[in-house]
JSON list of C-alpha atoms in Angstrom, two decimals:
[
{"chain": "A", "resi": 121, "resn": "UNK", "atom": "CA", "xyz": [-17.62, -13.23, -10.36]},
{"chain": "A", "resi": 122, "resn": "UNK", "atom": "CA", "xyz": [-13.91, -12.75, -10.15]},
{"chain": "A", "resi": 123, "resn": "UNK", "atom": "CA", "xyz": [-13.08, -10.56, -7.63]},
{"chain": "A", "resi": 124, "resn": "UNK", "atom": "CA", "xyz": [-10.28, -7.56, -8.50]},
{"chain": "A", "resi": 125, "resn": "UNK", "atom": "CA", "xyz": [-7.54, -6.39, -6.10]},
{"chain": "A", "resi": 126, "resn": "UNK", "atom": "CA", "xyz": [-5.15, -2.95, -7.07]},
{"chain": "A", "resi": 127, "resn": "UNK", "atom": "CA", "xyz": [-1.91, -3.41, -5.05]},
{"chain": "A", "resi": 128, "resn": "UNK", "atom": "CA", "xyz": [-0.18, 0.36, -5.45]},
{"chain": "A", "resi": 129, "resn": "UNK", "atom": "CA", "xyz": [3.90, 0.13, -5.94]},
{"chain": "A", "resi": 130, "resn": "UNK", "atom": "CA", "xyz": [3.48, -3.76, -6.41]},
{"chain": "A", "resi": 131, "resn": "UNK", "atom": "CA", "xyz": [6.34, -4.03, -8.80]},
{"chain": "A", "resi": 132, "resn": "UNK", "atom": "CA", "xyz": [8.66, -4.84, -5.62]},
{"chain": "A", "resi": 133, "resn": "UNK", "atom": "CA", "xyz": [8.61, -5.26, -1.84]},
{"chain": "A", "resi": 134, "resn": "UNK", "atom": "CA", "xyz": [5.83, -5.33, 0.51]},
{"chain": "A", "resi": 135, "resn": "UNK", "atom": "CA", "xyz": [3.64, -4.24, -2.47]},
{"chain": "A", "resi": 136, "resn": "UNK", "atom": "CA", "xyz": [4.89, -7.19, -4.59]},
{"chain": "A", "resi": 137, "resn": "UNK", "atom": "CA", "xyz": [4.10, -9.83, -1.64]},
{"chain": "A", "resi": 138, "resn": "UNK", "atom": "CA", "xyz": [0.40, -8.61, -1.75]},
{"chain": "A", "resi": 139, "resn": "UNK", "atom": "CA", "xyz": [-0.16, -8.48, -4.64]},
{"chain": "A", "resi": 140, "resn": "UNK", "atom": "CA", "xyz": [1.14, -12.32, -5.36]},
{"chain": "A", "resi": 141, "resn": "UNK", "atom": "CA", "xyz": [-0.86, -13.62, -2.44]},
{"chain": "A", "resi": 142, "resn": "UNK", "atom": "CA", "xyz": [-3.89, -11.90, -3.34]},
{"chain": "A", "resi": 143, "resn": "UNK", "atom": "CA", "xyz": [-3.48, -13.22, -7.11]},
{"chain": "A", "resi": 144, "resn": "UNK", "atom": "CA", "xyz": [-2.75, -17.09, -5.19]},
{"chain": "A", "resi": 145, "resn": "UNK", "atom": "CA", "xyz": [-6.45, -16.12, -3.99]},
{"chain": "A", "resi": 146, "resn": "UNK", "atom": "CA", "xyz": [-8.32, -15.82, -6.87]},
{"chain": "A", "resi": 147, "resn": "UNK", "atom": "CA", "xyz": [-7.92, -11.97, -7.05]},
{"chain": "A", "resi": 148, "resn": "UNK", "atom": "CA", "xyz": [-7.41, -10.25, -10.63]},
{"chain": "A", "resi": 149, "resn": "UNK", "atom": "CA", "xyz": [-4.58, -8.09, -10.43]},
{"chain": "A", "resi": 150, "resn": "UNK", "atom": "CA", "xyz": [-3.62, -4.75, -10.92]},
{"chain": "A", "resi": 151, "resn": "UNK", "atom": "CA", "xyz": [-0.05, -3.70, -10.46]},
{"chain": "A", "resi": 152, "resn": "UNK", "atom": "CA", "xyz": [1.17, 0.31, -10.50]},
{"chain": "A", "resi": 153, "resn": "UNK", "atom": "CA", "xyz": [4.65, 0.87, -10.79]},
{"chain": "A", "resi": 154, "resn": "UNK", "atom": "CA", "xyz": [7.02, 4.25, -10.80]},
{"chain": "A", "resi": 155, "resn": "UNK", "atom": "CA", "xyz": [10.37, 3.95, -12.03]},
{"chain": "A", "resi": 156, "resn": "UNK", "atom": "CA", "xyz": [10.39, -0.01, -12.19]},
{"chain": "A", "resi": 157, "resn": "UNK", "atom": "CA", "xyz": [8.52, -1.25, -15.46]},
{"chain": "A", "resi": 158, "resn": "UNK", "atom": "CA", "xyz": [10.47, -4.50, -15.59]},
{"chain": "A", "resi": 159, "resn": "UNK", "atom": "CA", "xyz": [9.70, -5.58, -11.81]},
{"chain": "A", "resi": 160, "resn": "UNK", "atom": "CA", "xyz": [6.01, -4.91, -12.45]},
{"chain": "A", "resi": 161, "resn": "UNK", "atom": "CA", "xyz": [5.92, -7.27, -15.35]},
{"chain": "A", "resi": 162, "resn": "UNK", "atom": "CA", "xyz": [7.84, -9.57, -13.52]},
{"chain": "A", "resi": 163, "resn": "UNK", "atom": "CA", "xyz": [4.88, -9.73, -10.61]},
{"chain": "A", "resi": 164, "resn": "UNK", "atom": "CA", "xyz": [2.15, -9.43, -13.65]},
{"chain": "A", "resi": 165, "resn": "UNK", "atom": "CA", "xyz": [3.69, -12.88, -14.88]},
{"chain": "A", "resi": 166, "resn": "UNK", "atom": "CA", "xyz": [4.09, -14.66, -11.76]},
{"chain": "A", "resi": 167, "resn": "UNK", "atom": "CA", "xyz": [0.64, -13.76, -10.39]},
{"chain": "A", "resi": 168, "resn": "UNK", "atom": "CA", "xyz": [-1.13, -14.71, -13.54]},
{"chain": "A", "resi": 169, "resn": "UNK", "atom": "CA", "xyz": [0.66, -18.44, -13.17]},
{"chain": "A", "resi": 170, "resn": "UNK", "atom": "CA", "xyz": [-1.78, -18.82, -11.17]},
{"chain": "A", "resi": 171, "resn": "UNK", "atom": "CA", "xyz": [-4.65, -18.52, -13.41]},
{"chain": "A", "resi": 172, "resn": "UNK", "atom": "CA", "xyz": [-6.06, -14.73, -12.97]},
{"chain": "A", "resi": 173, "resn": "UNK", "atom": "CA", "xyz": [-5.44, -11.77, -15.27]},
{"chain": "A", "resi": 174, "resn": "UNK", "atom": "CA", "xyz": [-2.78, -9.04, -14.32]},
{"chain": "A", "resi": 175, "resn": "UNK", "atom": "CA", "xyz": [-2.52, -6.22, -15.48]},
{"chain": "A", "resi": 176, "resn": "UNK", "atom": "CA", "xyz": [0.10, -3.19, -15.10]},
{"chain": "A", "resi": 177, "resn": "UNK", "atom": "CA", "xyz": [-0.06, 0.42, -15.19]},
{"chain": "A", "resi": 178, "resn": "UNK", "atom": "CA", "xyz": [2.37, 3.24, -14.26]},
{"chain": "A", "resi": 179, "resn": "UNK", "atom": "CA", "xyz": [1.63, 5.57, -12.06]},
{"chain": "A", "resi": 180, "resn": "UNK", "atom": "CA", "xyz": [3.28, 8.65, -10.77]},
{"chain": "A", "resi": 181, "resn": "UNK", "atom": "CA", "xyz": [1.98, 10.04, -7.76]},
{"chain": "A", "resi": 182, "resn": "UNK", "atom": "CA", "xyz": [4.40, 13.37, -7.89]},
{"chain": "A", "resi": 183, "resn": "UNK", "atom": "CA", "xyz": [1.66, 14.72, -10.22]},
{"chain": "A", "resi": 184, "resn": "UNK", "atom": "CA", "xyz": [-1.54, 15.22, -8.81]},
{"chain": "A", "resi": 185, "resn": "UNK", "atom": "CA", "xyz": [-4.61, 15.19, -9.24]},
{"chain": "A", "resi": 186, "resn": "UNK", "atom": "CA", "xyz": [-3.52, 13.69, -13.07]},
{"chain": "A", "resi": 187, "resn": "UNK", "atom": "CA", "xyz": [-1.55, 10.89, -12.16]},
{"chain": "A", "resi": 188, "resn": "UNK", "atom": "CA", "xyz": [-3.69, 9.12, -9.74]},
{"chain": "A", "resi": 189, "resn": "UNK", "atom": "CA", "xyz": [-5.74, 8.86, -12.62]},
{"chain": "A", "resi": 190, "resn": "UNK", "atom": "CA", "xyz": [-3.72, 5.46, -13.35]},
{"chain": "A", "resi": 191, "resn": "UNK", "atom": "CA", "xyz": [-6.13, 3.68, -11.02]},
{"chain": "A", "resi": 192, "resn": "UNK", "atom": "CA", "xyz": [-9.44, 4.94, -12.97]},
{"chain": "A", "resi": 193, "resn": "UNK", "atom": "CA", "xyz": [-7.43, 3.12, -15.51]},
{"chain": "A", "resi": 194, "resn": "UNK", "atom": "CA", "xyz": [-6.85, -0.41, -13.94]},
{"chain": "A", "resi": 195, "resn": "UNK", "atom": "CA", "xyz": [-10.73, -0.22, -12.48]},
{"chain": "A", "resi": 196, "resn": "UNK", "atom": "CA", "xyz": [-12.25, 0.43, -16.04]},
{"chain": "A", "resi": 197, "resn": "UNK", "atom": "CA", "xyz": [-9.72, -2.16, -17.59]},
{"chain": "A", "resi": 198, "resn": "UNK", "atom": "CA", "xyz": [-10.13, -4.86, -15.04]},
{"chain": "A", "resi": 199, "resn": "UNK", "atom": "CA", "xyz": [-13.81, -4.34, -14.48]},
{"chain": "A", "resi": 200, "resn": "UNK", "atom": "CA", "xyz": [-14.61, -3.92, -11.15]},
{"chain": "A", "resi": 201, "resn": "UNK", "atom": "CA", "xyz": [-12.44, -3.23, -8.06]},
{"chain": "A", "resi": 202, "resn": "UNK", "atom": "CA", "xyz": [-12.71, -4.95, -4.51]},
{"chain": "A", "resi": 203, "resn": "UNK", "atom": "CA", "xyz": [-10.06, -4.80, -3.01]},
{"chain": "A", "resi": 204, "resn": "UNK", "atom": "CA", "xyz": [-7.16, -1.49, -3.46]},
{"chain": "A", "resi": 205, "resn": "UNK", "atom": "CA", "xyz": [-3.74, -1.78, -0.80]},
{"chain": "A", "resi": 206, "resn": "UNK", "atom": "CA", "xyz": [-2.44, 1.84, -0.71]},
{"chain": "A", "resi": 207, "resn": "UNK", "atom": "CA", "xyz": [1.32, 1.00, -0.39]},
{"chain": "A", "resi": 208, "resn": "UNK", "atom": "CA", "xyz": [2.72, 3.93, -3.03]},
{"chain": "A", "resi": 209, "resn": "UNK", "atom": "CA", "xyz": [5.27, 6.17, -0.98]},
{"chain": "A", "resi": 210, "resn": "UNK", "atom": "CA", "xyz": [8.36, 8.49, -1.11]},
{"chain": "A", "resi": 211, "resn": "UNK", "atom": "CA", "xyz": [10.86, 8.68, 1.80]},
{"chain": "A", "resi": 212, "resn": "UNK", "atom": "CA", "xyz": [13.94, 10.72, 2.17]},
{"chain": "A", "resi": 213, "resn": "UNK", "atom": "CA", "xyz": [15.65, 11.82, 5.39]},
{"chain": "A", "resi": 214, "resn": "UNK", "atom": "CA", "xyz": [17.40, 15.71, 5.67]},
{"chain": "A", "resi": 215, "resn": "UNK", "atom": "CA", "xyz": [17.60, 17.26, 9.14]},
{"chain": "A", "resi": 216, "resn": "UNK", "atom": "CA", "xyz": [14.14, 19.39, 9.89]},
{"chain": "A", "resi": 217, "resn": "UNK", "atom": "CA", "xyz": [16.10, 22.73, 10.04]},
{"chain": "A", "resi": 218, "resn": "UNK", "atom": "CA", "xyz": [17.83, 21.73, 6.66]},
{"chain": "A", "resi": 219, "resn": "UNK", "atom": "CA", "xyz": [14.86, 20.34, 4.71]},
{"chain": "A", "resi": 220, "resn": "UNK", "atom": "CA", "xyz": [13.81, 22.50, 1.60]},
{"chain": "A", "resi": 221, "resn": "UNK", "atom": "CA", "xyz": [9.78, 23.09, 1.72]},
{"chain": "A", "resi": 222, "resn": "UNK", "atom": "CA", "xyz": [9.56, 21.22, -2.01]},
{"chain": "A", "resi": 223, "resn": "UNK", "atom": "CA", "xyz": [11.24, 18.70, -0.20]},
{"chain": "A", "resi": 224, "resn": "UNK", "atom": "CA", "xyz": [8.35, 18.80, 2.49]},
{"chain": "A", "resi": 225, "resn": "UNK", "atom": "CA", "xyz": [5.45, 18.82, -0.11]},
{"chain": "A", "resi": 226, "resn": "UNK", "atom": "CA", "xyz": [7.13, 16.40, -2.44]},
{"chain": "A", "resi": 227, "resn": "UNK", "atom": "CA", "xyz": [6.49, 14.01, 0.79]},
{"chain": "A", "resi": 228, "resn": "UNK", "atom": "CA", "xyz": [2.89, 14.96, 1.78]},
{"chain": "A", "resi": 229, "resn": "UNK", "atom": "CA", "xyz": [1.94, 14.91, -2.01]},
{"chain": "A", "resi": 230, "resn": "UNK", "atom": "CA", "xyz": [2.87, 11.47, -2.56]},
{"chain": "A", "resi": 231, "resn": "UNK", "atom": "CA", "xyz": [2.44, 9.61, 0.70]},
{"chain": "A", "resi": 232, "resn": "UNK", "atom": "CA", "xyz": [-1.10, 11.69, 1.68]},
{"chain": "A", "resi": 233, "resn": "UNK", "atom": "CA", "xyz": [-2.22, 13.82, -1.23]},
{"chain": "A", "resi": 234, "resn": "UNK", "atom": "CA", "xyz": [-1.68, 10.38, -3.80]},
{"chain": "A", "resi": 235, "resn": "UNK", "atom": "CA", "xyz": [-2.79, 7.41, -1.41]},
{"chain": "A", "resi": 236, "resn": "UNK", "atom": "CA", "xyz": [-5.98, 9.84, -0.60]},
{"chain": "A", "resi": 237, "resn": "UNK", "atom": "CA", "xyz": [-7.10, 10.31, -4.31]},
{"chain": "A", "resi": 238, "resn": "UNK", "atom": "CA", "xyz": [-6.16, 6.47, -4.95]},
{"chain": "A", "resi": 239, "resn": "UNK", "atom": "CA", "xyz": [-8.50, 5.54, -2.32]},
{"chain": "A", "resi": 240, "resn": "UNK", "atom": "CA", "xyz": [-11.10, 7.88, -3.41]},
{"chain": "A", "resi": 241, "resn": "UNK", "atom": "CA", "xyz": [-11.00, 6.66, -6.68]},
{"chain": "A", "resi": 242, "resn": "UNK", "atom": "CA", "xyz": [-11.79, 3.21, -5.33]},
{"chain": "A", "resi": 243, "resn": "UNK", "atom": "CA", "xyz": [-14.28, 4.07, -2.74]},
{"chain": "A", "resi": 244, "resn": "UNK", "atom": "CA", "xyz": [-16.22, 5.75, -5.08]},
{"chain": "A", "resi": 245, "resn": "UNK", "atom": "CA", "xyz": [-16.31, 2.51, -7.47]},
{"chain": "A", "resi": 246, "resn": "UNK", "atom": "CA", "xyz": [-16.71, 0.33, -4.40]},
{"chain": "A", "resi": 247, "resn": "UNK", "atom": "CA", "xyz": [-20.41, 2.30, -3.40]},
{"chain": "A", "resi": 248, "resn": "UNK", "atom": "CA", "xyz": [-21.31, 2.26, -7.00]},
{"chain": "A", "resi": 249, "resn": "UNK", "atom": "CA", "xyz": [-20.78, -1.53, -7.11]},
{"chain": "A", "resi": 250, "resn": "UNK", "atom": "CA", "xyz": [-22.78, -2.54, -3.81]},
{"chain": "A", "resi": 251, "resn": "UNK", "atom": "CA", "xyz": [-20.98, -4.45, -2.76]},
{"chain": "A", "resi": 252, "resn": "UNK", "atom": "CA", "xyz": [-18.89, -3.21, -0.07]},
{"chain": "A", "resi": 253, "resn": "UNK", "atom": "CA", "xyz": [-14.82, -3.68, -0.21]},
{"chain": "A", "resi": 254, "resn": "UNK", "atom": "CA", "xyz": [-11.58, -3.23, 1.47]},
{"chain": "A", "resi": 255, "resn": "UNK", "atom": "CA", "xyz": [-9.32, -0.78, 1.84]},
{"chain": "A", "resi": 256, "resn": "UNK", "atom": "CA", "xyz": [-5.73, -1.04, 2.98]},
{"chain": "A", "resi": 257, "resn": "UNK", "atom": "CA", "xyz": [-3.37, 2.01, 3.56]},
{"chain": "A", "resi": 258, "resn": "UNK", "atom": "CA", "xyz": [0.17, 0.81, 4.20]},
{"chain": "A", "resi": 259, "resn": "UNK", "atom": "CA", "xyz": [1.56, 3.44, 6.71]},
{"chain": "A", "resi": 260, "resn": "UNK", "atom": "CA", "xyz": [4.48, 2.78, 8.82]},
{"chain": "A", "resi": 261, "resn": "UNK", "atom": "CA", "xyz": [5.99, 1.99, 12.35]},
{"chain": "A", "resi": 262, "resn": "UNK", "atom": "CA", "xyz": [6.55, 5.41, 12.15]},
{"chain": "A", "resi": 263, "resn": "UNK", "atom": "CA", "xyz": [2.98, 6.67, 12.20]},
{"chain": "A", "resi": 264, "resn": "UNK", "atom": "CA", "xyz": [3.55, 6.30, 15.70]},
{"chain": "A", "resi": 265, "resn": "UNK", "atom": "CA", "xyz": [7.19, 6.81, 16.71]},
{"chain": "A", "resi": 266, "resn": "UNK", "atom": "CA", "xyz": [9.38, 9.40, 14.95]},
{"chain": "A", "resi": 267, "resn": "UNK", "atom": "CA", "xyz": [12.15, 8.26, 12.35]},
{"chain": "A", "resi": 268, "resn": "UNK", "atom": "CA", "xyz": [15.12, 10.65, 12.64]},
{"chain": "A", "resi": 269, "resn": "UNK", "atom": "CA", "xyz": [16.22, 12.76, 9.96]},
{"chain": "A", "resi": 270, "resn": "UNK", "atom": "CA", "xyz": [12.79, 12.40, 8.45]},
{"chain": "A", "resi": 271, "resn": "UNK", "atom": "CA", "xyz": [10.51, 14.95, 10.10]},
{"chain": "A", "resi": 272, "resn": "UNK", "atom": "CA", "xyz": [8.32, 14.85, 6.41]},
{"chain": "A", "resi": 273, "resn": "UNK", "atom": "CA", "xyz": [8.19, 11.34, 6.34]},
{"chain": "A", "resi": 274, "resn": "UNK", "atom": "CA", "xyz": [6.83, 10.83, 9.81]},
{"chain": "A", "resi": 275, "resn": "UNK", "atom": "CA", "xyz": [4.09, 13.60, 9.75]},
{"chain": "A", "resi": 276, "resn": "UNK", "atom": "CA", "xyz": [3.13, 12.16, 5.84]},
{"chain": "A", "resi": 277, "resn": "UNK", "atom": "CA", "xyz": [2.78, 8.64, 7.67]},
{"chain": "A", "resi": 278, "resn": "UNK", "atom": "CA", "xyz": [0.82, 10.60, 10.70]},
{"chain": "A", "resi": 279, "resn": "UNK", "atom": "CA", "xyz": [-1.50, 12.26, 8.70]},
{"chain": "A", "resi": 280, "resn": "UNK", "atom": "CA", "xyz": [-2.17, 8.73, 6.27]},
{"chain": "A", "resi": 281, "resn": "UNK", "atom": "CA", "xyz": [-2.94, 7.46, 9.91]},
{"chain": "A", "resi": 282, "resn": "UNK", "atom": "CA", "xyz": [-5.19, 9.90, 10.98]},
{"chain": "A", "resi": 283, "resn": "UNK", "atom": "CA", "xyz": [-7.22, 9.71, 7.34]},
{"chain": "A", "resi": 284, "resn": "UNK", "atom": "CA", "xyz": [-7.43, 6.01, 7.62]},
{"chain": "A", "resi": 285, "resn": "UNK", "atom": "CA", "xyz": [-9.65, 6.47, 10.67]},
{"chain": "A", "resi": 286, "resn": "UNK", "atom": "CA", "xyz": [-11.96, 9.20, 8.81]},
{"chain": "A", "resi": 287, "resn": "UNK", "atom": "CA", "xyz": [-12.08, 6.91, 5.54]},
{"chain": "A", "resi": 288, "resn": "UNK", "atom": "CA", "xyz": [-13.24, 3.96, 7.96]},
{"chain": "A", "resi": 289, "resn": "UNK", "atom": "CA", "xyz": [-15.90, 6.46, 9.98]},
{"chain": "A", "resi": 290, "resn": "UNK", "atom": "CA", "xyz": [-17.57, 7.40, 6.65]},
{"chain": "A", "resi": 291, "resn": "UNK", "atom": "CA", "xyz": [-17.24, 4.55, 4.47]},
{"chain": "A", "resi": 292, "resn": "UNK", "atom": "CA", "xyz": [-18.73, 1.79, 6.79]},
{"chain": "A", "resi": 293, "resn": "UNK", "atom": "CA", "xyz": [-21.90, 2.23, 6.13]},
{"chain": "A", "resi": 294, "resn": "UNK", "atom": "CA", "xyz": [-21.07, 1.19, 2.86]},
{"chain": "A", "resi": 295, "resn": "UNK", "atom": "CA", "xyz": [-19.56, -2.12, 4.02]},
{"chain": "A", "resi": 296, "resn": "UNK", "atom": "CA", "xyz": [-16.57, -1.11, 3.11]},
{"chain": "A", "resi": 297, "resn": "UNK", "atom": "CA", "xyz": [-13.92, -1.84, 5.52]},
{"chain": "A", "resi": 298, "resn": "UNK", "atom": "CA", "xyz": [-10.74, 0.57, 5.92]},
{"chain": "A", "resi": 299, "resn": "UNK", "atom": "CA", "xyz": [-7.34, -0.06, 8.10]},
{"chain": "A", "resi": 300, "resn": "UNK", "atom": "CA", "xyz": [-3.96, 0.49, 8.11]},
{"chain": "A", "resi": 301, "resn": "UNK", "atom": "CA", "xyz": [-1.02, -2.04, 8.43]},
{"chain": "A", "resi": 302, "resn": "UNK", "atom": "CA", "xyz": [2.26, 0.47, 10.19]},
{"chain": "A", "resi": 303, "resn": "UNK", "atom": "CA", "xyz": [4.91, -1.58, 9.02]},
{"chain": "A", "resi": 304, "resn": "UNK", "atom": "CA", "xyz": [8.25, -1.53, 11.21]},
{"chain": "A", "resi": 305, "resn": "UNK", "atom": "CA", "xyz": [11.88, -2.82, 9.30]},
{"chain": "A", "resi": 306, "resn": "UNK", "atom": "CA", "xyz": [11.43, -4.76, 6.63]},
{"chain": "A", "resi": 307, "resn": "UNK", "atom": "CA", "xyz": [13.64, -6.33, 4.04]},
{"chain": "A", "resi": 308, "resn": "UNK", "atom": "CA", "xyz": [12.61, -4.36, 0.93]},
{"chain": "A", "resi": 309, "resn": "UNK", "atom": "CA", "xyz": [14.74, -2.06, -1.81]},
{"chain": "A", "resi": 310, "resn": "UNK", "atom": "CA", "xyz": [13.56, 0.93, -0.08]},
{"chain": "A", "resi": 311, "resn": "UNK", "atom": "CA", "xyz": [15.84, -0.03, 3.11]},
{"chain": "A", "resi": 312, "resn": "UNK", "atom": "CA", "xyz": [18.22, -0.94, 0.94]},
{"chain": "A", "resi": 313, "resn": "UNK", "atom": "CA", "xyz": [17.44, -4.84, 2.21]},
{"chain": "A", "resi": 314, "resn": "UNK", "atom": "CA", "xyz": [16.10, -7.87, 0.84]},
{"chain": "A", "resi": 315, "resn": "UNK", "atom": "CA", "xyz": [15.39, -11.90, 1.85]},
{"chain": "A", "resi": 316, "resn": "UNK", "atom": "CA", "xyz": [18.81, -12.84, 2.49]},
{"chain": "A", "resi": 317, "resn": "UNK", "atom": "CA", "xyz": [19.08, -9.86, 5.15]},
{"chain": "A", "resi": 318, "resn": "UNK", "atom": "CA", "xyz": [16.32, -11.57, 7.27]},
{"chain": "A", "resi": 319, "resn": "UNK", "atom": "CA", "xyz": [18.79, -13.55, 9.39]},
{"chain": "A", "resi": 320, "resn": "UNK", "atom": "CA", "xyz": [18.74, -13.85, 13.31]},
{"chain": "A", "resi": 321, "resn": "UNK", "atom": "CA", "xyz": [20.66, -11.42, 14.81]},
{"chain": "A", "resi": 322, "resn": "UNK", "atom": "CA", "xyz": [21.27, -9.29, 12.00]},
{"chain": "A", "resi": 323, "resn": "UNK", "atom": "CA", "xyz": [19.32, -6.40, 13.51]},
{"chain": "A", "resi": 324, "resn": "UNK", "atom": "CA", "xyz": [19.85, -6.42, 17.61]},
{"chain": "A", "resi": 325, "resn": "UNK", "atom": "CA", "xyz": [18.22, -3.15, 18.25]},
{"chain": "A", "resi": 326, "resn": "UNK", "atom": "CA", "xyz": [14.91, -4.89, 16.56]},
{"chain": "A", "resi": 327, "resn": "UNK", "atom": "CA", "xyz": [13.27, -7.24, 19.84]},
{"chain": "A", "resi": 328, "resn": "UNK", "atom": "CA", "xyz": [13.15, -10.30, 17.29]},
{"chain": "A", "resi": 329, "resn": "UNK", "atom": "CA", "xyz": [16.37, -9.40, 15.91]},
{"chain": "A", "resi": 330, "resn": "UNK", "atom": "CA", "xyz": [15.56, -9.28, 12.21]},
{"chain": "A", "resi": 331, "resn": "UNK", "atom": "CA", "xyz": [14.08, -7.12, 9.98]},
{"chain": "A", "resi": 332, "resn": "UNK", "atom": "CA", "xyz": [10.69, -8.55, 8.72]},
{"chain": "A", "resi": 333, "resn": "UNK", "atom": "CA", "xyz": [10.25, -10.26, 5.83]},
{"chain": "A", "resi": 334, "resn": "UNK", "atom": "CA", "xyz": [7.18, -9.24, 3.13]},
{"chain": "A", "resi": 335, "resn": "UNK", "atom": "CA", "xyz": [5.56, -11.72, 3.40]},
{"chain": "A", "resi": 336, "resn": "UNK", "atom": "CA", "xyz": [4.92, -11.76, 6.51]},
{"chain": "A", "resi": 337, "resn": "UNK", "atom": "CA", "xyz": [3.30, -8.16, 5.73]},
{"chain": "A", "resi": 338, "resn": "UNK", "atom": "CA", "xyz": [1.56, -9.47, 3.00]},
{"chain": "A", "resi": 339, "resn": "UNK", "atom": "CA", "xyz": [-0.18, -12.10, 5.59]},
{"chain": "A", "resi": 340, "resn": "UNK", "atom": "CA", "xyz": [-1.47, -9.77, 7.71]},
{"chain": "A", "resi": 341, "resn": "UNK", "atom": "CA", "xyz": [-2.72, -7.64, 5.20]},
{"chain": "A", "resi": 342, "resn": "UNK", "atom": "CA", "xyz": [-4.38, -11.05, 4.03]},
{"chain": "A", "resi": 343, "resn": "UNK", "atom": "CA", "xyz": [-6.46, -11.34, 6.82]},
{"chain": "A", "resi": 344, "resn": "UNK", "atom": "CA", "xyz": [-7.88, -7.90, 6.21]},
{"chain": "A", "resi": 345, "resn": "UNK", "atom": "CA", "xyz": [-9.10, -8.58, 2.71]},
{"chain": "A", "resi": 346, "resn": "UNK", "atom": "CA", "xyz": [-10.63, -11.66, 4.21]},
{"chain": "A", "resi": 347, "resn": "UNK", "atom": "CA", "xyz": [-14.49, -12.52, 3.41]},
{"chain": "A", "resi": 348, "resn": "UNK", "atom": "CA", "xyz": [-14.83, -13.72, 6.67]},
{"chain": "A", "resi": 349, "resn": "UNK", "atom": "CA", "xyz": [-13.52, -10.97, 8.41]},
{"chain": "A", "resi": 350, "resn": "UNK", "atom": "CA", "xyz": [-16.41, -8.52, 8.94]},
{"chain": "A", "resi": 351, "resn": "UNK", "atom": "CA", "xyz": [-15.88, -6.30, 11.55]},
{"chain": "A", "resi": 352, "resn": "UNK", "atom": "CA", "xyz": [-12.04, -4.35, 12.29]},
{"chain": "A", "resi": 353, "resn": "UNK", "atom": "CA", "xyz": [-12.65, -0.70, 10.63]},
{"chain": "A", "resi": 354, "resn": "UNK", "atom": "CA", "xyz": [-9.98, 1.72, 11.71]},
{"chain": "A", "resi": 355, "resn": "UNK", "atom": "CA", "xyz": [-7.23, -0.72, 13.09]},
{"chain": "A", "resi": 356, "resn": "UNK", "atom": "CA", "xyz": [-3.90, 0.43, 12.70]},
{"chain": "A", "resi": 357, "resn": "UNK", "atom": "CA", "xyz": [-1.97, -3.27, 12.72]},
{"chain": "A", "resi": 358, "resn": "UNK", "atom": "CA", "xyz": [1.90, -2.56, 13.93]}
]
């Protein structure tokens, strides 16, 4: 049986680099977008060159509880679902004492609110299945050391942190195996970067001196999806 694999915000980025190298595999695909409909048909069409379905769905994680609905969608669509990489977010910076508090929830909704009812959605699927899974909520560098400017952003990717470790206490005995990947720069839209900013030396305040690339993301989360790999629940992977 052909495993399935939902990569959240895959039309780009980190997101995009899973959701290839899952689909290189073996993994059925399926690929949520926001504002970027052309991007995720672009990754639908390269991941089914090599031989697996993909399929694409928007999904808008501003309106909750509706719009996480989106991956209900994909699972009854695609059949099944094994695998689901939370990597959906929202990030803008304003000084704390500036920051409007719709500015504040529009944060939390999306990067805790959205990646917990996407990964609920899943679980749920997952036990009904029997089969145990994986579950893979992209966080960020800065689940662990503040970001400036970005006081929302930092406690959303604190709080996805802290509910990565509960999802992995309860959902163990259901072989299904949570962790996050904290991501520090990388060379995606969101920071305004792509491949050809991943030069030596182009970022000396990093220790390697580059951002990271995606797919170097997407290999690490690789080896959490793996079959083989049967016992890290509640890692956080920096």
């Amino acid at each position: 049986m052909t495993k399935v694999a939902i990569v959240t915000a895959s039309d780009s980025g980190i997101g995009k680099a899973c959701a290839l190298l899952l689909a290189q595999n073996g993994f059925d695909i399926g690929i949520t977008w926001h504002s970027d409909e052309r991007g995720a048909q672009e990754t639908a069409k390269k991941a089914a060159q090599f031989g697996v379905r993909a399929e694409t769905i928007h999904l808008d994680l501003s309106q909750l509880p509706e719009g996480a609905q989106a991956i209900e969608h994909l699972i009854q669509r695609l059949g099944r679902v094994d695998v689901l990489v939370n990597n959906a977010g929202a990030m803008t910076k304003s000084a704390f004492i500036d920051m409007p508090f719709t500015q504040w929830r529009q944060i939390f909704t999306v990067d805790v609110d959205g990646a917990f009812l996407c990964a609920q959605i899943a679980a749920r699927h997952m036990i009904k299945q029997g089969e145990g899974g994986r579950i893979i909520n992209i966080t960020s560098v800065h689940e662990h050391t503040p970001l400036p400017q970005a006081s929302a952003y930092t406690a959303a990717k604190h709080a996805l942190g802290g509910l990565t470790k509960s999802m992995a206490l309860e959902l163990i005995e259901h072989h299904i195996l949570v962790n996050a990947v904290a991501p520090g720069a990388i060379a995606t839209p969101m920071n305004d970067m792509d491949d050809s900013d991943i030069e030596p030396g182009s970022e000396p305040s990093i220790p390697i001196a580059r951002p990271g690339s995606t797919h170097e993301i997407a290999s690490l989360v690789a080896w959490l999806w793996a079959d083989c790999l049967l016992f890290p629940s509640d890692a956080a992977d920096d």
